[in-house]
Coordinates of C-alpha atoms in Angstrom, one line a residue:
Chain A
X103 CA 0.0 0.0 0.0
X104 CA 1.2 3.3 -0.6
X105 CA 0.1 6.7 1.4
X106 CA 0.1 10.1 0.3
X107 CA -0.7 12.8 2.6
X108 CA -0.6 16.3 1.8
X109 CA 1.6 16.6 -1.1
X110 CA 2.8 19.5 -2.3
X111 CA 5.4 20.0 -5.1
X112 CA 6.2 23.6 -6.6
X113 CA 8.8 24.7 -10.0
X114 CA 9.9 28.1 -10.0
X115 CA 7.6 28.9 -8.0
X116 CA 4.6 27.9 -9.5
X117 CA 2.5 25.5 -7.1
X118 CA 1.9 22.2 -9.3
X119 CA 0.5 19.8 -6.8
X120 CA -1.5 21.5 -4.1
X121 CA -1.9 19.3 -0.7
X122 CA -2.4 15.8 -2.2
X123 CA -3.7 13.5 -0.2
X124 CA -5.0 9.5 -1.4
X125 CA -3.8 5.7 -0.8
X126 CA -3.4 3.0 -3.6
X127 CA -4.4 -0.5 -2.3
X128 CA -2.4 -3.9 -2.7
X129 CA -3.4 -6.1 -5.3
X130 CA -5.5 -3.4 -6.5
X131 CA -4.9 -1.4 -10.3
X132 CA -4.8 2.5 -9.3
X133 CA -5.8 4.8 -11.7
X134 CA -4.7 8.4 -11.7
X135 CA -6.4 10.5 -14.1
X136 CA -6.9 14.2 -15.4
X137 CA -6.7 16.5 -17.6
X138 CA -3.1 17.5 -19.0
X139 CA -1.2 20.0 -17.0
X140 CA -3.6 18.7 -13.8
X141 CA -0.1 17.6 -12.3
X142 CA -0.9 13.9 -13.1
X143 CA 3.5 13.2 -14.2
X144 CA 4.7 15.2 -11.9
X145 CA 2.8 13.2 -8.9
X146 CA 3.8 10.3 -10.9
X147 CA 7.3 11.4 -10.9
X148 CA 6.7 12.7 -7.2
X149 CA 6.0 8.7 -6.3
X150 CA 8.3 6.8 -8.2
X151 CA 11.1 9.9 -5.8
X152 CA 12.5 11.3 -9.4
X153 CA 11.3 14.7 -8.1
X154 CA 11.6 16.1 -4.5
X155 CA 8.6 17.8 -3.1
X156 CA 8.4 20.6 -0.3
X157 CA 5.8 19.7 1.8
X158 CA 4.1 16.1 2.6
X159 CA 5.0 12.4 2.6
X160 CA 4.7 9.1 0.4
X161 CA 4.8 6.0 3.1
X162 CA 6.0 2.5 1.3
X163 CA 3.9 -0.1 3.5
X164 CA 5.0 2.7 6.0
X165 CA 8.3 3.5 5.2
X166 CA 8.5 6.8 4.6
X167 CA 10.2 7.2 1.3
X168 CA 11.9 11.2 1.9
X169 CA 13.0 9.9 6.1
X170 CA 14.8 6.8 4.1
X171 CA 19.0 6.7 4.0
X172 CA 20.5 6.3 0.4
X173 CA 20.8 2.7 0.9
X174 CA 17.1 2.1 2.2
X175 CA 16.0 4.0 -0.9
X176 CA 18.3 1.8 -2.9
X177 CA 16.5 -1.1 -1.8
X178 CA 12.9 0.4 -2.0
X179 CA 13.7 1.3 -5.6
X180 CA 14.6 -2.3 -6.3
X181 CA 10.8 -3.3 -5.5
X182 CA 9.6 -1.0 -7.6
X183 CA 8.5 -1.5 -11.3
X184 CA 8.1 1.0 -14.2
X185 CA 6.1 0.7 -17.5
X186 CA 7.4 4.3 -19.4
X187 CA 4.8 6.0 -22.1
X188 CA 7.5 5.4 -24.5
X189 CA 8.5 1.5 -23.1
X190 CA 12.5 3.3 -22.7
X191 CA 14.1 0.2 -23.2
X192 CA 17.8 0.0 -23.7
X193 CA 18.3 0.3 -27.6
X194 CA 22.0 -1.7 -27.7
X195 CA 20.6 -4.6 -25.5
X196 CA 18.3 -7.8 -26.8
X197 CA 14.8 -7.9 -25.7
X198 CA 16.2 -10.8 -23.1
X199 CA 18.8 -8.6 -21.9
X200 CA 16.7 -5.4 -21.6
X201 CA 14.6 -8.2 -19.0
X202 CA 16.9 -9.6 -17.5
X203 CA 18.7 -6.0 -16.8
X204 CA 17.6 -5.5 -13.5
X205 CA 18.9 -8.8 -12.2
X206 CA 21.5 -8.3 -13.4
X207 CA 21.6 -5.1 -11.2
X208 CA 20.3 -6.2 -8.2
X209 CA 20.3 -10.0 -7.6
X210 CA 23.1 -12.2 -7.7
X211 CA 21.4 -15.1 -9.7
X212 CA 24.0 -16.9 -12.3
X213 CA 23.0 -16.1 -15.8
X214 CA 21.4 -19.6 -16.6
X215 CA 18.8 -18.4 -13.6
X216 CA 18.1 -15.0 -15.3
X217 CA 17.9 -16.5 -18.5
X218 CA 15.1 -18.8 -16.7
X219 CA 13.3 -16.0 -15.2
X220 CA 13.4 -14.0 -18.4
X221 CA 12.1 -16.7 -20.1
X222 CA 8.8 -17.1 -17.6
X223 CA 8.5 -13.5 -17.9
X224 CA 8.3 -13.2 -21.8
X225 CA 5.8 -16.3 -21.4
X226 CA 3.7 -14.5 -19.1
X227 CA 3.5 -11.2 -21.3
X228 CA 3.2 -13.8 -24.9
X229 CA 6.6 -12.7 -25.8
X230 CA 7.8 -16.7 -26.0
X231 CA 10.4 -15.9 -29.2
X232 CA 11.3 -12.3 -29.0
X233 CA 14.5 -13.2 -26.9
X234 CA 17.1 -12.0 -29.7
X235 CA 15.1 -9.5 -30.7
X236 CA 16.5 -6.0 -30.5
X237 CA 14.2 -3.7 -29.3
X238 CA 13.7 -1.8 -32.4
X239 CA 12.3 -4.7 -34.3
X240 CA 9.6 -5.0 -31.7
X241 CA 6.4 -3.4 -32.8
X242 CA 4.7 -0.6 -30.2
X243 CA 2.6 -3.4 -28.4
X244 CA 5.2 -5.7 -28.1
X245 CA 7.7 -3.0 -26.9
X246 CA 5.1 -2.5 -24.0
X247 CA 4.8 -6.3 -23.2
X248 CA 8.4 -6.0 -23.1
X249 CA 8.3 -3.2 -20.8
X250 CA 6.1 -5.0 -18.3
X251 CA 8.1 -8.1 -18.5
X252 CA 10.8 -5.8 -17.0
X253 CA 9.3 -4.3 -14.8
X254 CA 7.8 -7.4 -13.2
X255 CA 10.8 -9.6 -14.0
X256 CA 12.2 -8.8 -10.2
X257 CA 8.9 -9.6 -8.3
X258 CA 8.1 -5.9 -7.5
X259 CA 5.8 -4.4 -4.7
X260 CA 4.5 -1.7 -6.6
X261 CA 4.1 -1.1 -10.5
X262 CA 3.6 2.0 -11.9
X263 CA 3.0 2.9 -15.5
X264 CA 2.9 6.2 -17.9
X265 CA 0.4 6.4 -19.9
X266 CA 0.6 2.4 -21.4
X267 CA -2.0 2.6 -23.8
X268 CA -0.7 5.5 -25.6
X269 CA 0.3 4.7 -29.4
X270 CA -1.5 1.5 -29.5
X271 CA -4.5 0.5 -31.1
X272 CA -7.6 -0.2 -29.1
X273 CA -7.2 -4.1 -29.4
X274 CA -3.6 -4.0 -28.0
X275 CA -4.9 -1.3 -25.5
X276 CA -6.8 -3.7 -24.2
X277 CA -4.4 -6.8 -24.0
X278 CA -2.4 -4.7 -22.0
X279 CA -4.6 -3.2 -19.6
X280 CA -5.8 -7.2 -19.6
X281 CA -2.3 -8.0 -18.3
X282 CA -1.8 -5.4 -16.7
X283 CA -4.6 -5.9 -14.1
X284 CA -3.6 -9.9 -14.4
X285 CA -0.3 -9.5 -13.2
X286 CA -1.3 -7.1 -10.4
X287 CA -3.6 -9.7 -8.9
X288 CA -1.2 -12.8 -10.1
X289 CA 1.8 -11.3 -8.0
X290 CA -0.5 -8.9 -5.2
X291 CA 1.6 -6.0 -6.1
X292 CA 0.3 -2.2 -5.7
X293 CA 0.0 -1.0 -9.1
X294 CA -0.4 2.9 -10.1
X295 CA -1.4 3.8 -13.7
X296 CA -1.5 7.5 -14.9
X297 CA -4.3 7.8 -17.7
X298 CA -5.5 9.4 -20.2
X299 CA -7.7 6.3 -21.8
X300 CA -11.4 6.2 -20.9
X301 CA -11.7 2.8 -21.6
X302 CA -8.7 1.4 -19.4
X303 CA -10.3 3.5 -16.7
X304 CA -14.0 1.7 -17.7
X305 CA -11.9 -2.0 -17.6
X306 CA -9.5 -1.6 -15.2
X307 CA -10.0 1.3 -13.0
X308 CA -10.4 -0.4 -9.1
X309 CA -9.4 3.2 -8.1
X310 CA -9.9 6.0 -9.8
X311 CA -8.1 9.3 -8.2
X312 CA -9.0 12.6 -10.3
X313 CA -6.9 15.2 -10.5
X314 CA -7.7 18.8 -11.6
X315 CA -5.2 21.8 -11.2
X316 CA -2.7 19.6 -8.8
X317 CA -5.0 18.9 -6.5
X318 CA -7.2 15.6 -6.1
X319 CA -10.8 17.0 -7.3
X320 CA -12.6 12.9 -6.8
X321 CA -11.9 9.5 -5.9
X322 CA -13.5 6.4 -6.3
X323 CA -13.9 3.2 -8.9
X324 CA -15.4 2.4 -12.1
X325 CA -18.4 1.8 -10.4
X326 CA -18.5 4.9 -8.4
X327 CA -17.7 6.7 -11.6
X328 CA -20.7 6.2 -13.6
X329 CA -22.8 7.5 -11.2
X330 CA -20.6 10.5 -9.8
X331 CA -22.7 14.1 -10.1
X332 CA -18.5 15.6 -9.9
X333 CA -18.8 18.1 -12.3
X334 CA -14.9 18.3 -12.9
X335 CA -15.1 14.4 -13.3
X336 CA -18.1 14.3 -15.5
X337 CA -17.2 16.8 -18.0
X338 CA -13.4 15.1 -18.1
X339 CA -14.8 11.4 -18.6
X340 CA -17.9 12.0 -20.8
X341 CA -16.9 14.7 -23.0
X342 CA -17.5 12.4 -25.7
X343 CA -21.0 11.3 -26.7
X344 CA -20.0 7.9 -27.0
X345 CA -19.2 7.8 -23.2
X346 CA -22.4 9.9 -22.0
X347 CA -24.8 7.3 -23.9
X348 CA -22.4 4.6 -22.1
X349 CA -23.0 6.3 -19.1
X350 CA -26.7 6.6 -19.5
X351 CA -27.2 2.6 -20.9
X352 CA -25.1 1.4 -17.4
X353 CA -27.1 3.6 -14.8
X354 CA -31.0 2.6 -16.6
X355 CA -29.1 -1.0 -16.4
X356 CA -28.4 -0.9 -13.1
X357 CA -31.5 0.8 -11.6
Chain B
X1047 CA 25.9 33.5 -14.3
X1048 CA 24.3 30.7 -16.8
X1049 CA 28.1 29.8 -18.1
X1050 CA 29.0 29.9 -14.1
X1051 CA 25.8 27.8 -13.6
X1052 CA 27.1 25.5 -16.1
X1053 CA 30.4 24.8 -14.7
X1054 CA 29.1 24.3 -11.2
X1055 CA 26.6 21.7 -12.7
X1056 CA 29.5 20.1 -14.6
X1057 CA 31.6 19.6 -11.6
X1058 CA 28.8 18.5 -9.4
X1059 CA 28.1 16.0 -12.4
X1060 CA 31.6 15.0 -12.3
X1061 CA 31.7 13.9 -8.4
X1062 CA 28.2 12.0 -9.1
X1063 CA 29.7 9.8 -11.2
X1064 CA 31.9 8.5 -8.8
X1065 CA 29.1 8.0 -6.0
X1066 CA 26.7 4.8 -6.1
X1067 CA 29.3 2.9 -8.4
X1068 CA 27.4 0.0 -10.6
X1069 CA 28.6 -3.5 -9.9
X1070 CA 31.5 -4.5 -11.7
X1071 CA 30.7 -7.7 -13.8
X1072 CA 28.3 -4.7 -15.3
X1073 CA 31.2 -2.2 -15.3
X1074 CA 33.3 -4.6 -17.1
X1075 CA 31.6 -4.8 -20.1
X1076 CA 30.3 -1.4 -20.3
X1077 CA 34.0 -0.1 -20.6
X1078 CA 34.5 -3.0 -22.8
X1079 CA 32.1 -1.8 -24.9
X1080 CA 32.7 1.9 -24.8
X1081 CA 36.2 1.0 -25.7
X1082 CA 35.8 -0.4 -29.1
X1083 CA 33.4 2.5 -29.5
X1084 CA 35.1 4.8 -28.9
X1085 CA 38.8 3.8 -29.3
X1086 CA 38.9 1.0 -31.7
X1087 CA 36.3 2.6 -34.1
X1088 CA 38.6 5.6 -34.2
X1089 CA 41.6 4.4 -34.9
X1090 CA 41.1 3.7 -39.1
X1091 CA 40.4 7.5 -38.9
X1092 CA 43.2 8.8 -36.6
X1093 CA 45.3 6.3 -38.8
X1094 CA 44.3 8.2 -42.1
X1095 CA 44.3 12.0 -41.1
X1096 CA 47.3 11.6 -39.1
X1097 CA 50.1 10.1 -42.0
X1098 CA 48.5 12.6 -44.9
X1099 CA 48.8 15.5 -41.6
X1100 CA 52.6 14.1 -41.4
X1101 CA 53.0 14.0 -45.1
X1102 CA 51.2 17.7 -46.0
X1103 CA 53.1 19.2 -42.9
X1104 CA 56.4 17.5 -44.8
X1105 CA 55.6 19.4 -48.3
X1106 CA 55.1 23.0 -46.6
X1107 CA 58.4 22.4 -44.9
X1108 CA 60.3 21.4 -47.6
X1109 CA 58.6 24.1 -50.3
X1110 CA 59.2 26.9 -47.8
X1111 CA 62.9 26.0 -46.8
X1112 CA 64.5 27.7 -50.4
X1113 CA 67.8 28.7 -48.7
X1114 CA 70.2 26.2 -49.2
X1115 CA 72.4 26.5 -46.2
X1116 CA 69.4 25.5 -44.0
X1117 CA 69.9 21.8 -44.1
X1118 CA 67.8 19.3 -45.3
X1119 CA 67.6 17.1 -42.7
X1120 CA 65.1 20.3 -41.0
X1121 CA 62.5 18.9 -42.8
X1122 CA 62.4 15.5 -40.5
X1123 CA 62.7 17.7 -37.4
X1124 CA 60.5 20.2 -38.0
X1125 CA 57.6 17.2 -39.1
X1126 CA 58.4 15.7 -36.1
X1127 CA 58.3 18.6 -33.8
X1128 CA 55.1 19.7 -35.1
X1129 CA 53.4 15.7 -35.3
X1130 CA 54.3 15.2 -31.3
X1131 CA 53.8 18.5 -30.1
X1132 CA 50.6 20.2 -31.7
X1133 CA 49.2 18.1 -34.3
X1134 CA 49.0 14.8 -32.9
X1135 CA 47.6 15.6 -29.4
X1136 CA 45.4 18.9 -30.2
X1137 CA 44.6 18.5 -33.4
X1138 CA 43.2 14.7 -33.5
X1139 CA 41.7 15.4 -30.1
X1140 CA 39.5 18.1 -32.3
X1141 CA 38.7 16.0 -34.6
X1142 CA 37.4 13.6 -31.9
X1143 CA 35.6 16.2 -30.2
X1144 CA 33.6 16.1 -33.5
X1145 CA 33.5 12.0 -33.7
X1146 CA 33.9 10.4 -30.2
X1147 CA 31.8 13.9 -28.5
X1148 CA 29.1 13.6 -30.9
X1149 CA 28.7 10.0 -30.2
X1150 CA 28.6 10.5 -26.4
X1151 CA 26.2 13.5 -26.6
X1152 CA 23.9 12.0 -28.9
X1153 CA 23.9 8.8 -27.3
X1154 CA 22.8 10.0 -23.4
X1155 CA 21.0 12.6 -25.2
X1156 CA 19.0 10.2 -27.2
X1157 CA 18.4 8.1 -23.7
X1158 CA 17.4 11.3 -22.2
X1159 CA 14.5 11.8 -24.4
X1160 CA 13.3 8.2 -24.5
X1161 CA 12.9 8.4 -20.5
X1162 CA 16.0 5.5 -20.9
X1163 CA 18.0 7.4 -18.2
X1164 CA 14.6 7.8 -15.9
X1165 CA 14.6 4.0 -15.9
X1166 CA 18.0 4.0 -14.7
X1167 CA 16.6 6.4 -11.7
X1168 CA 13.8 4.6 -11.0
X1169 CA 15.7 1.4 -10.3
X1170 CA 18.2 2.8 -8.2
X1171 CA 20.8 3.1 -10.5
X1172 CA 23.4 5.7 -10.5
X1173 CA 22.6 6.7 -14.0
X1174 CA 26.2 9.2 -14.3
X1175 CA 28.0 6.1 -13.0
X1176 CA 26.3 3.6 -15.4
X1177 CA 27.0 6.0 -18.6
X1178 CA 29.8 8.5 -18.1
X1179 CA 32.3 6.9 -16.1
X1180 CA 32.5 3.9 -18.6
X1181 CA 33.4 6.1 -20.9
X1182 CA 35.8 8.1 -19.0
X1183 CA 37.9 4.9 -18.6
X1184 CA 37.5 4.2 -22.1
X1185 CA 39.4 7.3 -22.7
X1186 CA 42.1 6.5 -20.6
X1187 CA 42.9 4.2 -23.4
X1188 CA 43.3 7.5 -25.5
X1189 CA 46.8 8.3 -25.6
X1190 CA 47.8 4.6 -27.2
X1191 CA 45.5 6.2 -30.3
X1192 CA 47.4 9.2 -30.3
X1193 CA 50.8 7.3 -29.7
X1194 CA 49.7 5.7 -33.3
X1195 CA 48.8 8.6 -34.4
X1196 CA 52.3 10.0 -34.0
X1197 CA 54.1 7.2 -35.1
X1198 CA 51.8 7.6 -38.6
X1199 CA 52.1 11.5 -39.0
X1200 CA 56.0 11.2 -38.9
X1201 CA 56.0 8.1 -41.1
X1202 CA 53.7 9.8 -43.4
X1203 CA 56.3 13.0 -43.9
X1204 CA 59.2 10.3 -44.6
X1205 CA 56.8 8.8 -47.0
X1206 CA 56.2 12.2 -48.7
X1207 CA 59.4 13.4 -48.6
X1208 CA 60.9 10.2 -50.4
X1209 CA 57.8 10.5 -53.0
X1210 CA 58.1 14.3 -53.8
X1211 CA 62.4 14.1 -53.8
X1212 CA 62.3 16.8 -51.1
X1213 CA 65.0 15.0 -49.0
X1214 CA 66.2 11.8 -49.0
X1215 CA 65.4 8.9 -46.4
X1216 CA 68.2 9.7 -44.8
X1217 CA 68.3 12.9 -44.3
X1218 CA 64.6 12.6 -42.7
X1219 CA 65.3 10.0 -40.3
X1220 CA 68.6 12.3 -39.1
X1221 CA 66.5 15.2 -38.9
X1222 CA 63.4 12.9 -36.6
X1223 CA 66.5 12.0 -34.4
X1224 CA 68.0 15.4 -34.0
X1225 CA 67.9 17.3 -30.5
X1226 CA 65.1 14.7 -29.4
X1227 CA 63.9 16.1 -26.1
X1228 CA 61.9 12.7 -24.3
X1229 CA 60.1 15.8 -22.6
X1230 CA 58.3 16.7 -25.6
X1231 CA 56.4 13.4 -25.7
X1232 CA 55.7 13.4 -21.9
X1233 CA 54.2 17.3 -22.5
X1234 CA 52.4 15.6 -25.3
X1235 CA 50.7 12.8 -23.3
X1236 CA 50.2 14.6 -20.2
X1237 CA 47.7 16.9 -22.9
X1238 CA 46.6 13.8 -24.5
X1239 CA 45.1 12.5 -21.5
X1240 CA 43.6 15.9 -20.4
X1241 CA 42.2 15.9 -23.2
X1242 CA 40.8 12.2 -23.1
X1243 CA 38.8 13.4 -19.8
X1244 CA 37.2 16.3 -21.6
X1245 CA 36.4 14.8 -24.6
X1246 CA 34.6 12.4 -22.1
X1247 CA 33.1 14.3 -19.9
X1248 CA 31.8 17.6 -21.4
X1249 CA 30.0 15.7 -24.3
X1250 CA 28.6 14.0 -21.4
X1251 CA 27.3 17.0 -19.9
X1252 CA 25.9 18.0 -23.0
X1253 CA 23.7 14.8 -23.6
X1254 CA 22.5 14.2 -19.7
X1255 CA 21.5 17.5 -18.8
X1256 CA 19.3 18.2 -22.4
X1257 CA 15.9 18.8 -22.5
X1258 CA 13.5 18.0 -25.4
X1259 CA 13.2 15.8 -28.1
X1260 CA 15.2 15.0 -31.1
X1261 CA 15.6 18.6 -32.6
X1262 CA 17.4 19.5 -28.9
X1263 CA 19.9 16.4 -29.3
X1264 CA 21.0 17.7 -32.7
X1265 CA 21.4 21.1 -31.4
X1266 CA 23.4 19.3 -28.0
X1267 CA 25.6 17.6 -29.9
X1268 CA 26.5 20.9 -31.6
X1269 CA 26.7 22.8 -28.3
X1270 CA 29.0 19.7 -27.0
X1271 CA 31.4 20.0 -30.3
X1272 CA 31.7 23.8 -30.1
X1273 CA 32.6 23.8 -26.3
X1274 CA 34.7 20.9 -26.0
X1275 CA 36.8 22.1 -28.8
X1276 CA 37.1 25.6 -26.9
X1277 CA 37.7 23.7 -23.1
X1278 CA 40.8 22.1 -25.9
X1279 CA 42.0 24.9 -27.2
X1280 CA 42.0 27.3 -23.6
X1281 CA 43.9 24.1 -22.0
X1282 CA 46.1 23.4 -24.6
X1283 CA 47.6 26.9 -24.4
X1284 CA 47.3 26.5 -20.4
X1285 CA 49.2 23.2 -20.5
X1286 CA 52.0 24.6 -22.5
X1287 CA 52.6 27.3 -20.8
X1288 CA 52.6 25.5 -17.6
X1289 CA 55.0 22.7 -19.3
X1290 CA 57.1 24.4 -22.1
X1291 CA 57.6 28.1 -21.1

């Protein structure tokens, strides 16, 4: 579980995130959404520690991530998982090697072992014969499958990913918010996704936080959100008409 | 105060790369690699501009000696006097700026805006470590290239001289072995591997610290050619003072 009370995070002084305060739940897939420039990155940013912020705390399963030494950050960081809008994998290493990277870093498993554990990985994310691969012959979806399988490939805590739908075509979308949410209830790991896609939010959304002008303007699920009377949320989710007549056929459903 | 800015960050980027030091079975072959990148994919080009360098430097000697008290055998000295002093160790190191600094800039710039050096972060890793100081050792290896590059710049002149009649063989190889100071090719290494750390480094700088997308890496590794060559220039003349005068 991870806590955030009363975040605040400013550049040049301009206030970005105003007094944030929400939890993402174990086993559970987190959404964050909001319009852009609501401060969605830079909380992002703010959680995974690449930014300092002035005022507030994040609390790891407690552990309070700006009271940690540089070696109890190390270690946090090593449980921690990232899926990047753009995948970022490492363009002179394989496909296997870009997975197996962060044994490589942290654990002191011989390379037959990694090799293993890549192998599941790619498996698990339907990337059996990619191995040799180099990143650049992988199309967008599979670069993202990629991604997962290395951010996952060290059993991580927490997950978080930028934006993973973005680029892809709404059938890939949805295999990866599919193994997306799989994985976080496969391995019980807190998983955080910043969004912009209704429909992952629709699928995969078991908590929503929305955030308008750096501060947290609703929270709830993709339950909750169908029948929230938020303004801010309802003109962000179903600005299109598509949404508002899916909206309208889920509450007359449900009454 | 942004140059001053700048040099503070540069510094401060410099003593990060030492901290948080990646494991070494990694280290190993990251220098490995950044060796035959850098080095070993340099030398065919070293190789080439350094013995027609040598053999051009040979010609303007010889055409411009028309007294014929000065002795021939000036035409040796003078190519090897100007081979180890300037030309081998300033002027290769430019060329690199352009080659081995672009490489480097472009490179960490082009991880910078594929969020390749925020994975790095995010894990833990000490992202300076795990690309600059690879490289920095690399360039330790630096003044062996230039070594060659001598060797090749004085072999070229004999090679010109014996083609164009200017001198004979003889006379060249007397002149290369007249008033041989070994101090000249200490000065020259001591530059070299100066040199090797800038070349290294401020390209470095140019590529980590960038913001943008692929427009702003062109525009780094421009920035990173244009000051590296300057850093060369303002420490080549502060070297020689410090050593020659």
């Amino acid at each position: 579980m991870i806590e955030v009370k009363n975040l605040h995070k400013s550049f040049n002084g301009i206030e970005v995130l105003k007094g944030i305060t929400t939890s993402f739940e174990k086993g559970k897939t987190n959404l964050i959404i909001g319009q852009s420039g609501s401060g969605k990155t830079v909380f992002l940013k703010c959680l995974l520690g690449l930014f300092n912020y002035e005022e507030g705390s994040i609390a790891y399963e407690g552990r309070i991530f700006s009271q940690l030494s540089e070696d109890q950050k190390r270690n946090l960081r090593a449980e921690i998982g990232m899926v990047f809008q753009g995948s970022a994998l490492f363009d002179s290493l394989t496909i296997a090697q870009n997975v197996m990277f962060p044994l490589k870093m942290f654990t002191k498993m011989s390379q037959s072992e990694m090799e293993d554990r890549a192998d599941l990985v790619l498996k698990r994310v339907n990337l059996p014969d990619a191995h040799k691969k180099m990143p650049s012959e992988a199309s967008g979806g599979m670069q993202k499958r990629v991604a997962i399988a290395r951010a996952i490939v060290n059993k991580p805590k927490y997950l978080f990913c930028d934006e993973p739908n973005s680029g892809l075509d709404p059938k890939t979308a949805i295999v990866i918010d599919n193994l997306i949410q799989e994985i976080t209830e496969e391995y019980q790991i807190t998983t955080v996704i910043n969004s912009h896609d209704m429909n992952s939010v629709m699928e995969i959304g078991e908590k929503i936080v929305f955030l308008k002008d750096g501060l947290k303007a609703w929270e709830g699920s993709k339950e909750t959100i169908f029948r929230t009377d938020n303004e801010s949320v309802t003109n962000f989710v179903y600005s299109s008409n598509l949404f508002k007549k899916v909206r309208k056929m889920y509450i007359e459903e449900n009454e | 105060m942004t140059y001053l800015q700048n040099i503070g960050t540069y510094f401060m980027m410099i003593g990060e790369m030492f901290r948080k030091p990646t494991r070494w079975s990694v280290m190993k072959t990251l220098i490995l690699k950044d060796i035959d990148d850098l080095i070993v994919s340099s030398l065919g080009i070293i190789a080439f501009i350094s013995f027609f360098v040598g053999g051009v430097i040979t010609i303007q000697t010889a055409l411009n000696i028309d007294n014929p008290l000065i002795p021939k055998y000036l035409i040796g000295f003078a190519t090897r006097q100007s081979v180890i002093l300037e030309f081998a160790p300033t002027f290769t190191s430019i060329i690199m700026a352009g080659k081995v600094g672009s490489f480097i800039t472009s490179s960490i710039g082009t991880m910078r805006v594929t969020e390749q050096i925020d994975a790095l972060e995010v894990m833990g890793i000490n992202s300076l470590n795990y690309l600059v100081f690879p490289k920095t050792i690399a360039l330790t290896l630096y003044p062996f290239a230039i070594a060659i590059g001598m060797f090749l710049g004085i072999l070229g002149g004999m090679v010109a001289c014996s083609i164009g009649g200017y001198a004979t063989v003889d006379d060249y190889i007397l002149g290369i072995q007249t008033d041989f100071d070994s101090f000249h090719v200490f000065y020259a290494f001591v530059k070299t591997f100066v040199f090797a750390m800038v070349l290294a480094t401020v390209p470095a700088y140019y590529g980590y610290y960038m913001k943008g997308g692929a427009l702003e890496v062109g525009k780094a590794s421009t920035s990173s050619f244009v000051w590296t060559s300057v850093v060369i220039i303002l420490l080549n003349y502060i070297l020689t003072d410090m050593m020659l005068s």
